[in-house]
Every structure is written in C-alpha cells, then in structure tokens.
Short mmCIF file of C-alpha atoms and ligand atoms in Angstrom, two decimals:
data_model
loop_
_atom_site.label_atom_id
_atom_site.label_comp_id
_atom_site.label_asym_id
_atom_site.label_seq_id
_atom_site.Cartn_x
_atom_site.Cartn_y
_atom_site.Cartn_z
CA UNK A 1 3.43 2.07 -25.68
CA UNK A 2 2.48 5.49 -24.76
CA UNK A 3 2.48 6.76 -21.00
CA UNK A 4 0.32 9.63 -21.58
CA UNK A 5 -2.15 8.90 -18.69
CA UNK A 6 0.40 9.44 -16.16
CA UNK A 7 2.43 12.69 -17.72
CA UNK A 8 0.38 14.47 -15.16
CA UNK A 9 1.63 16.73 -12.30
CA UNK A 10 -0.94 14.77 -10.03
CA UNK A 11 -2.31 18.05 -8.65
CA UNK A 12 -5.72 17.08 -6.95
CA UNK A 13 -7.55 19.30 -5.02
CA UNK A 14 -7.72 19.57 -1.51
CA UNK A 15 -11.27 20.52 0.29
CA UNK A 16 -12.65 21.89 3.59
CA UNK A 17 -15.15 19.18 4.66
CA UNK A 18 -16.23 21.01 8.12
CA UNK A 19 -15.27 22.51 11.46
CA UNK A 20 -16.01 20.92 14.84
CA UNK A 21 -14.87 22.48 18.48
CA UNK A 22 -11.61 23.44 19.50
CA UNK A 23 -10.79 24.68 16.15
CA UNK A 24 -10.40 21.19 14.55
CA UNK A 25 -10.67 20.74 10.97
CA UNK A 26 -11.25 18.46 8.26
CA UNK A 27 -10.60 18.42 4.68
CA UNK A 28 -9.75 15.86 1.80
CA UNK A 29 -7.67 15.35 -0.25
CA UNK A 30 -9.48 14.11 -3.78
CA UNK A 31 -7.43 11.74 -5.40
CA UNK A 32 -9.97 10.26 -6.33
CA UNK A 33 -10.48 12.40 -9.37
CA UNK A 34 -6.71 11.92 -10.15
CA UNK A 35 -8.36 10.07 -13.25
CA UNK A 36 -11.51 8.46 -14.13
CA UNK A 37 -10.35 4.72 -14.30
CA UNK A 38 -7.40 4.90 -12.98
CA UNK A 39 -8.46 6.18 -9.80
CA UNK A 40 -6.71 7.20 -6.62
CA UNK A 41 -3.89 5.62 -4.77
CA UNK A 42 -4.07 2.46 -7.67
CA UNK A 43 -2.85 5.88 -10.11
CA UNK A 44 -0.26 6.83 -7.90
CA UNK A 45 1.30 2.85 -7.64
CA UNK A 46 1.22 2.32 -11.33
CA UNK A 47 2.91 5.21 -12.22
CA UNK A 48 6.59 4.89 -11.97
CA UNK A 49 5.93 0.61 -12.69
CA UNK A 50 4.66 1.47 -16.06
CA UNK A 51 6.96 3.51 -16.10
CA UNK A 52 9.67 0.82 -15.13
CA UNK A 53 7.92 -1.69 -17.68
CA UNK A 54 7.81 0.67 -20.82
CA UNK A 55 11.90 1.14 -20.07
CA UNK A 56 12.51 -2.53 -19.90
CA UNK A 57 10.30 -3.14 -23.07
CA UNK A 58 8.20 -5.96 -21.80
CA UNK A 59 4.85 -6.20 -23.53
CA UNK A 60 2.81 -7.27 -20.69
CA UNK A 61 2.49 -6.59 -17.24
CA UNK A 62 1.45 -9.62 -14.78
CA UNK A 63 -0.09 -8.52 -11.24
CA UNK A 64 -2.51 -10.52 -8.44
CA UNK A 65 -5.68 -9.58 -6.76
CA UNK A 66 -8.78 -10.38 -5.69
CA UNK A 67 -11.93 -10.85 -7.27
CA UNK A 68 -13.23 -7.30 -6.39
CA UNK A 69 -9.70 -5.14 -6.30
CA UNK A 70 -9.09 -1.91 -7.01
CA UNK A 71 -5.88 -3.08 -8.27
CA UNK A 72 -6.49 -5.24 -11.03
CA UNK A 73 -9.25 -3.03 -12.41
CA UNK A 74 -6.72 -0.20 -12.41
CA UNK A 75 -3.88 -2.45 -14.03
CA UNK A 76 -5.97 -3.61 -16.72
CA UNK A 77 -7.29 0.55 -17.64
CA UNK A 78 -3.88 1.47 -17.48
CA UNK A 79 -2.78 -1.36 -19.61
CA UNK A 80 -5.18 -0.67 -22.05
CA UNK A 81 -4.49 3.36 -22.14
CA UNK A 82 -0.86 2.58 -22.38
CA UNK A 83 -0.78 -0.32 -25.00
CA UNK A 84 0.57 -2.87 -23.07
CA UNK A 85 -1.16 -6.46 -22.64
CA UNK A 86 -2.09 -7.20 -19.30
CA UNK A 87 -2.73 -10.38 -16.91
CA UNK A 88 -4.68 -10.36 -14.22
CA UNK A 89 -4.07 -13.46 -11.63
CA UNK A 90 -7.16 -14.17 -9.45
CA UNK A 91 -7.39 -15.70 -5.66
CA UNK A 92 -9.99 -18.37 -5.89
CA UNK A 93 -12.53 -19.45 -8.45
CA UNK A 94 -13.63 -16.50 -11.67
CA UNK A 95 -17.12 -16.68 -10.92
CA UNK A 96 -19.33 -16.50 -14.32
CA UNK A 97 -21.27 -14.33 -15.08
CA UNK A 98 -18.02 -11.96 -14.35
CA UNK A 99 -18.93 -9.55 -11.39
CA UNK A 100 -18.25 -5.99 -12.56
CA UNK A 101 -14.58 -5.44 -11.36
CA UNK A 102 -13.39 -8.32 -13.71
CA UNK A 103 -15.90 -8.06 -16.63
CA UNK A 104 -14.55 -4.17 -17.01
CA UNK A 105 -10.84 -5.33 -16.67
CA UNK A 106 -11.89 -8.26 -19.30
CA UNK A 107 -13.14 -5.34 -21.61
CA UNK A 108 -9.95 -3.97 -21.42
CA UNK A 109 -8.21 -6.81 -22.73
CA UNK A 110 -6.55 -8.40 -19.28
CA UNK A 111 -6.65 -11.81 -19.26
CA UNK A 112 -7.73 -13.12 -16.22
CA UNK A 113 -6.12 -16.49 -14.55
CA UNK A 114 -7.54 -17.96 -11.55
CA UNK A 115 -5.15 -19.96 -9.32
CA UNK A 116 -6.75 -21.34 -5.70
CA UNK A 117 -6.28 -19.83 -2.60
CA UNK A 118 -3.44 -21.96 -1.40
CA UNK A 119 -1.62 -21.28 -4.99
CA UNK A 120 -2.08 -17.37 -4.13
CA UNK A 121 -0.04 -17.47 -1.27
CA UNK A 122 3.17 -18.73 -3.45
CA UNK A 123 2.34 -15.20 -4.83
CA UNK A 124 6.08 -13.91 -4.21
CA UNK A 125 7.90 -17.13 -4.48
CA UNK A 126 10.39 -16.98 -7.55
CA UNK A 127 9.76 -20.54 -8.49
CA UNK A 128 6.21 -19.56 -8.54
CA UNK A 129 6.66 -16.59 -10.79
CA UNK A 130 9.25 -19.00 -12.93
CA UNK A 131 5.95 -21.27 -13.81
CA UNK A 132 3.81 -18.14 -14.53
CA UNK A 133 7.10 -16.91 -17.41
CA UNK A 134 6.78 -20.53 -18.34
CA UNK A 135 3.39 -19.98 -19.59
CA UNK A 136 2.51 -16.62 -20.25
CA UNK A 137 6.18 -15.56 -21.47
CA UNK A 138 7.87 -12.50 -19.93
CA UNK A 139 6.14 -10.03 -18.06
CA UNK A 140 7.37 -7.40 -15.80
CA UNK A 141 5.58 -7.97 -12.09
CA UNK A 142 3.38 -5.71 -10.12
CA UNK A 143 2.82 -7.57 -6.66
CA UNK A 144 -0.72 -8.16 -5.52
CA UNK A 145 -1.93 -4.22 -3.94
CA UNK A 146 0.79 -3.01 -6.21
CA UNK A 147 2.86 -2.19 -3.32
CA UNK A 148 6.55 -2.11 -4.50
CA UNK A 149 9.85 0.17 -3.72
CA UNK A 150 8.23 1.96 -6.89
CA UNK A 151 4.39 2.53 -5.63
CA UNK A 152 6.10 4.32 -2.65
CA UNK A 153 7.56 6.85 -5.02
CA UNK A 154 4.63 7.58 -6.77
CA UNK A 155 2.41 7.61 -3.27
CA UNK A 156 5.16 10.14 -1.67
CA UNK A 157 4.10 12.58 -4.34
CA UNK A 158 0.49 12.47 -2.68
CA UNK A 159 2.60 14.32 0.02
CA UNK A 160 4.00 17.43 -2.71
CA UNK A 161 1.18 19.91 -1.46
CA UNK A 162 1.81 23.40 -0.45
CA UNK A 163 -0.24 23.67 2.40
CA UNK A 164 0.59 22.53 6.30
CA UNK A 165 -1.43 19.84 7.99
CA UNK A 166 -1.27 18.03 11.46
CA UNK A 167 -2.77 14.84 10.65
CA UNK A 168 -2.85 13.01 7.58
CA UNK A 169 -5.19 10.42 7.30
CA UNK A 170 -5.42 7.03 4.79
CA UNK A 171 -7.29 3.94 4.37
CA UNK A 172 -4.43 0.70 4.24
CA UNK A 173 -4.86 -2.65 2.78
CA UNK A 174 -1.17 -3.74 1.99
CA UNK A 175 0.25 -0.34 3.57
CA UNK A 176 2.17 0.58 0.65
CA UNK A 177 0.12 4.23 0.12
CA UNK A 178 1.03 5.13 3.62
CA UNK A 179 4.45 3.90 4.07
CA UNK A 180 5.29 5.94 0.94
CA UNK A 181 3.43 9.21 2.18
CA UNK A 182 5.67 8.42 5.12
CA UNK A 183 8.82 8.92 2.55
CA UNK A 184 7.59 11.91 1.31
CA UNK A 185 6.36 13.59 4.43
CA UNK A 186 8.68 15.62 6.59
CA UNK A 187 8.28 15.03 10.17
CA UNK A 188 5.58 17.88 11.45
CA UNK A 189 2.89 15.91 10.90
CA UNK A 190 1.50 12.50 11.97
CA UNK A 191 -0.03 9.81 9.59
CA UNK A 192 -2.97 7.58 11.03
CA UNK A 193 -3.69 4.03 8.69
CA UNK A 194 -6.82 2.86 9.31
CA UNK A 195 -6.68 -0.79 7.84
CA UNK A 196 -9.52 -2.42 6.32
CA UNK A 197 -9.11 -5.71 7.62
CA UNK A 198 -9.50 -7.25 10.37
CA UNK A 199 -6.47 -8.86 12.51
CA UNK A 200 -3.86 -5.76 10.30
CA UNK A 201 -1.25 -6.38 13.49
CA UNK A 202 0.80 -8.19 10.57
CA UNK A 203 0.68 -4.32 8.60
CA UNK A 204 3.25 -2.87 10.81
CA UNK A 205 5.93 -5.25 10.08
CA UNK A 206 4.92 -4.80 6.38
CA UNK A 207 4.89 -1.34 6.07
CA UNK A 208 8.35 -1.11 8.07
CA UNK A 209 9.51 -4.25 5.24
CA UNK A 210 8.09 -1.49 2.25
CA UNK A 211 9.77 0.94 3.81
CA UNK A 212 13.23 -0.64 4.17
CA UNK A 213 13.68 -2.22 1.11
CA UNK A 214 12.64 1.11 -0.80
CA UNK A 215 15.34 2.33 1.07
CA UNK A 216 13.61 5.39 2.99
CA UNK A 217 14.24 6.71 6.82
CA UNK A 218 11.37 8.40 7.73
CA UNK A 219 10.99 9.95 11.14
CA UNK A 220 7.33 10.76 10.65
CA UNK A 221 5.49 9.26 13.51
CA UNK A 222 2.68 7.10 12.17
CA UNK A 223 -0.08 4.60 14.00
CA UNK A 224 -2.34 2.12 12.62
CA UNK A 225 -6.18 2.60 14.38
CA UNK A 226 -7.63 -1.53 13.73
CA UNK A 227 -11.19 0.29 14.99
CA UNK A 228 -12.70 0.60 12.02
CA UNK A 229 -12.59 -2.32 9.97
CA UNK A 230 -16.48 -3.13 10.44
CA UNK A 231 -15.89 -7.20 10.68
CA UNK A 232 -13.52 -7.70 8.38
CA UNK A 233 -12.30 -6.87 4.28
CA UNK A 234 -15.15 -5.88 2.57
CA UNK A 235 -17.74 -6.31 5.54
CA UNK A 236 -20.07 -3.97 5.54
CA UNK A 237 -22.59 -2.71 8.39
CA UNK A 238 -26.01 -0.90 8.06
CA UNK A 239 -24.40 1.81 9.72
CA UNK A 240 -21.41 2.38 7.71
CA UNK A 241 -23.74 2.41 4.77
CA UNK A 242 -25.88 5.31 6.67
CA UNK A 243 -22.66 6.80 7.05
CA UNK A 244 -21.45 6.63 3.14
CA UNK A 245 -24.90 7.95 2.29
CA UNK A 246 -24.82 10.53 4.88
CA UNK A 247 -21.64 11.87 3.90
CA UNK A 248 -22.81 12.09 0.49
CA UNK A 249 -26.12 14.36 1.36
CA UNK A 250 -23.97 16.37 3.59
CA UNK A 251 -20.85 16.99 1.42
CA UNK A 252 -21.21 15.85 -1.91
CA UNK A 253 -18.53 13.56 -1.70
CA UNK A 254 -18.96 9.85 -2.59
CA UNK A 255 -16.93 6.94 -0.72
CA UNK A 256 -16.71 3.69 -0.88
CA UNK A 257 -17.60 0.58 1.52
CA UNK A 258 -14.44 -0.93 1.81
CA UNK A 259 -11.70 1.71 1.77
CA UNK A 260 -12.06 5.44 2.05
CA UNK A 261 -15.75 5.11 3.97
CA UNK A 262 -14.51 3.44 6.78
CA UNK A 263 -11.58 5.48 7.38
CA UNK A 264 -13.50 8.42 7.23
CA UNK A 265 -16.09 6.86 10.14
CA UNK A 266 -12.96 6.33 11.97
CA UNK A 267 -11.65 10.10 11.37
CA UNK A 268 -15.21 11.60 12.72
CA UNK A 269 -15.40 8.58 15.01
CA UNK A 270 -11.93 10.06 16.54
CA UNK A 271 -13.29 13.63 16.33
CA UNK A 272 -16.02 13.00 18.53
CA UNK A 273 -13.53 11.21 21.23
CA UNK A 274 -11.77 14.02 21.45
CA UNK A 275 -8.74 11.97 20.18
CA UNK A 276 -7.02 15.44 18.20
CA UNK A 277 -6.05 18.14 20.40
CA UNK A 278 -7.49 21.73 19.56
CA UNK A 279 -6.43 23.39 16.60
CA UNK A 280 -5.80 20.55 14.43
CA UNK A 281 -5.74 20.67 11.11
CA UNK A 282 -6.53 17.10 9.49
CA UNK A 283 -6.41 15.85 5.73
CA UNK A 284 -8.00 12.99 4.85
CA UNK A 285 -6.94 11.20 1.54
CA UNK A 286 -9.71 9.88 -0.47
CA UNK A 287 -8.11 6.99 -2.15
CA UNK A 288 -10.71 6.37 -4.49
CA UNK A 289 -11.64 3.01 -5.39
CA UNK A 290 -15.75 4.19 -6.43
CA UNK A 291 -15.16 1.55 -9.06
CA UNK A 292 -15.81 -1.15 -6.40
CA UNK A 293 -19.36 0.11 -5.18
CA UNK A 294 -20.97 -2.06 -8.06
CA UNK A 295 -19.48 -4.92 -7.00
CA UNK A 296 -20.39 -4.62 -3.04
CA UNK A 297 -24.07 -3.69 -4.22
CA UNK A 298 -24.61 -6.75 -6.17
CA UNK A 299 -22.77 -9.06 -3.29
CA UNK A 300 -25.08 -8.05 -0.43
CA UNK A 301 -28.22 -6.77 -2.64
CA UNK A 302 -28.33 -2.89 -1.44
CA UNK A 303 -27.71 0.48 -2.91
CA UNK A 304 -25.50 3.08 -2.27
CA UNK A 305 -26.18 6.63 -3.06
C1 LIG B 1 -6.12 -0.29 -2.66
C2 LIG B 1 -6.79 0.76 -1.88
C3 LIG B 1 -6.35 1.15 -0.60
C4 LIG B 1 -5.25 0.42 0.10
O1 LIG B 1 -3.99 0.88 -0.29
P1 LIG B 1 -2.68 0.17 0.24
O2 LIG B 1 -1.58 0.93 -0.38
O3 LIG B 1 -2.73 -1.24 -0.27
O4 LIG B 1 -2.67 0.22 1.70
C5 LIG B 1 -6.98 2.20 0.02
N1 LIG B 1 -8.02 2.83 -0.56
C6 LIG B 1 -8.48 2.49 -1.76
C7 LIG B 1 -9.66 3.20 -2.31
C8 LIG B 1 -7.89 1.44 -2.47
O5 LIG B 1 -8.36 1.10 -3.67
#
C-alpha cells in the first residue's frame, strides 16, 4: 500500500474573485485542484482514514453513497492510487448502463453493492456492518459522506492558511467539512454552511454529534443558511445553471450543480442583501466535486460550460 497521494502539504491556492461596495470581498479557496481525482473536501476526509486503514493493515476499505457521490468516486481513486481494494455500497438499484460516477469508480476496481433504500438506513448499525464482514471479509469503514472523528482532522487543515478572513464559507451535505474547519479555526472568524438539501434542520444536531465525538470545543460561531438548496439534493434550476455558466465566463472558475454552485449563489445572493457588514473579507471554499457534472448533464439532458 503506498500513501503517496496524500504526502502532500495540501497548500491550495487562495484567489480574489471580485470587490463589491463597502469594501467587501470575495475570494476562493481552490481545493478543488488539491488533486485531479481525488478532488476537494472528499481529499481532505480520506486522508488520515487511509491513513488509519494502511496502519491497521486491512486490505479493503468499505464506504456508502449514492449513486452520483463525490464520495465513492473519490474512495474508489484513492483506493486504486493507494493499492487497497475497495467496496462501494449503493442506496437503491445500480442502474445499467453505469452512469459515469460508478462506471469510473468500477474502472478503478471498487466493487459496487447495491442494498435498497430501507437497507441503507441500517448504514451505522453494527449488526448491519457484522453481515457486510460476513460477506466481504474485513474491511476498515468509511461512513457514507466520509464524515468521521478522522475527516474532521484532515478538513481542519483546510483552515492552516496564513492569511486573515471574516467569513468562511462551505457547501454541507453531512456537515463533516465544516464542523472540522470549525476545529481548526480560531474564533475571529465566522463559518456559514450552506446545505444542499432541502429540510438540513437535522445538520445542526449532526455537526454538533461530529463535533463531540471527535472530541473538539470550538467557539467559532457558525450558521447554516437552508436558502439555497434550489428544491432539494441535486435539484437543479435554469437559473442556477445561468449562474454556474456565468461564473465561469466571468472568472474562469468552474462549479458544480449540486455543491460548490449553489453555495456560491447563496454567497453573492447574501452580498447583494447587504447581509456582510463593510469591510469584510470572505473566503469561499470550493469543495470540488467537478467529477459529478457528467452525471447531472446526462440526468436532466443539458450542458454545462
Ligand atoms: C461531499 C461534498 C460536500 C459536502 O461535504 P460534507 O462534509 O458532507 O458536508 C460539499 N462539496 C462538495 C463538492 C462535495 O463533494
């Protein structure tokens, strides 16, 4: 097993995206060219769990997801650069022909299992997990998102940058990146979550459960903004694809539909309102997850950018 893709400070740059009145300003933070497959926050998760797994000597590494996730493509990459067999467990029905999420994590060698719905919500039950030894032997276990004690210390190094912000802003689907840039923050700044689903009440009780079983006090004041989910996970809107394709002409930056594009509507939604007072400085994280624009192009028939 070799661990080489992650034996990297992590270093990703940071860029002025524009000015608006009062002073306010915007940049990013690019983790999404942390590394090509890997990509993002999914980088940041994996880290210390393969880590974890290459210490413990497993030879595979069993996670959940969704059809489309970030996750499991990123699992099954980093399997695959760091020798270690991989197994992907799907919610619901594996669709044939593959869609491009799983047929690139199949190319890696993951093996993909579909359970049904109702089996995917006995995803952290240990009797559960006892059948899945039973038949695929032993694994070490990333939970679905990859949100564990250990993806908050990899995400709190998202927060090792040199340079003093006001507002730091991320995408959430499990909460996991942003309760662990809430461990590595100190407590100048403010963190805004802007989930991508709709009905995310249930996100603050999570990310305070991440948060306490890692083990971390953080005093960094944080809120969730449930404004910008456009319908729902992966729903998109004619105007949020405007948006992604706007932002692209404009900047020469790239997001994606269900993550980083509508947080960053919500950010310039927020700028407009008058919701930051003057002066602010604001860093957006760009989670990455590009990987998943295939996917949401062949689901609703469009193209992005
Ligand atoms: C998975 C993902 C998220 C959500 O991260 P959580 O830690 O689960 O909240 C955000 N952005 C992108 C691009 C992702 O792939």
């Amino acid at each position: 097993m070799s661990l080489e893709i992650f034996d990297n400070p992590g270093e990703t740059p940071i860029q002025f995206v524009e000015s608006f009145p009062g002073n306010i300003k915007l940049y990013i933070k690019r983790e999404d060219l942390i590394h090509p497959l890997v990509s993002g926050n999914k980088w940041r998760k994996l880290k210390y769990n393969m880590i974890e797994a290459h210490k413990m000597g497993v030879s595979s590494v069993l996670t959940f997801g969704g059809a489309f996730s970030n996750h499991i493509y990123a699992t099954a990459a980093a399997g695959a650069a760091c020798g270690i067999n991989t197994i992907g467990v799907i919610r619901g029905e594996i669709l044939e022909p593959l869609n491009p999420t799983l047929s690139e994590a199949s190319g890696w060698g993951m093996k993909l299992v579909s359970i049904s719905r109702q089996e995917f919500k006995k995803k952290t039950d240990g009797a559960f997990i006892s059948v899945l030894e039973a038949k695929y032997g032993n694994f070490y276990l990333i939970p679905e998102g990859g949100s564990n004690t250990l993806a908050l210390k990899g995400c709190a190094e998202i927060a090792a940058i040199s340079q003093d912000f006001d507002y730091w802003c991320v995408s959430c689907g499990t909460g996991g990146t942003l309760a662990g840039l809430l461990s590595g923050l100190s407590n100048k700044e403010k963190v805004l979550g802007f989930p991508a689903i709709k009905g995310g009440e249930f996100l603050e009780s999570d990310i305070k459960s991440l948060l306490m079983n890692a083990k971390v006090k953080s005093n960094v004041p944080w809120e969730l903004i449930h404004e910008y989910h456009f319908g729902g996970y992966a729903k998109i809107t004619k105007e949020l694809l405007d948006f992604i394709n706007d932002f692209k002409t404009r900047f020469r930056i790239l997001l994606d539909p269900i993550y980083t594009g509508k947080m960053m509507f919500g950010v310039l939604d927020m700028i407009k309102q008058g919701y930051f007072p003057l002066d602010s400085n604001i860093l957006a994280i760009h989670t990455g997850g590009l990987q998943g624009i295939t996917g949401i192009e062949e689901k609703y028939g469009i193209k992005i950018k």
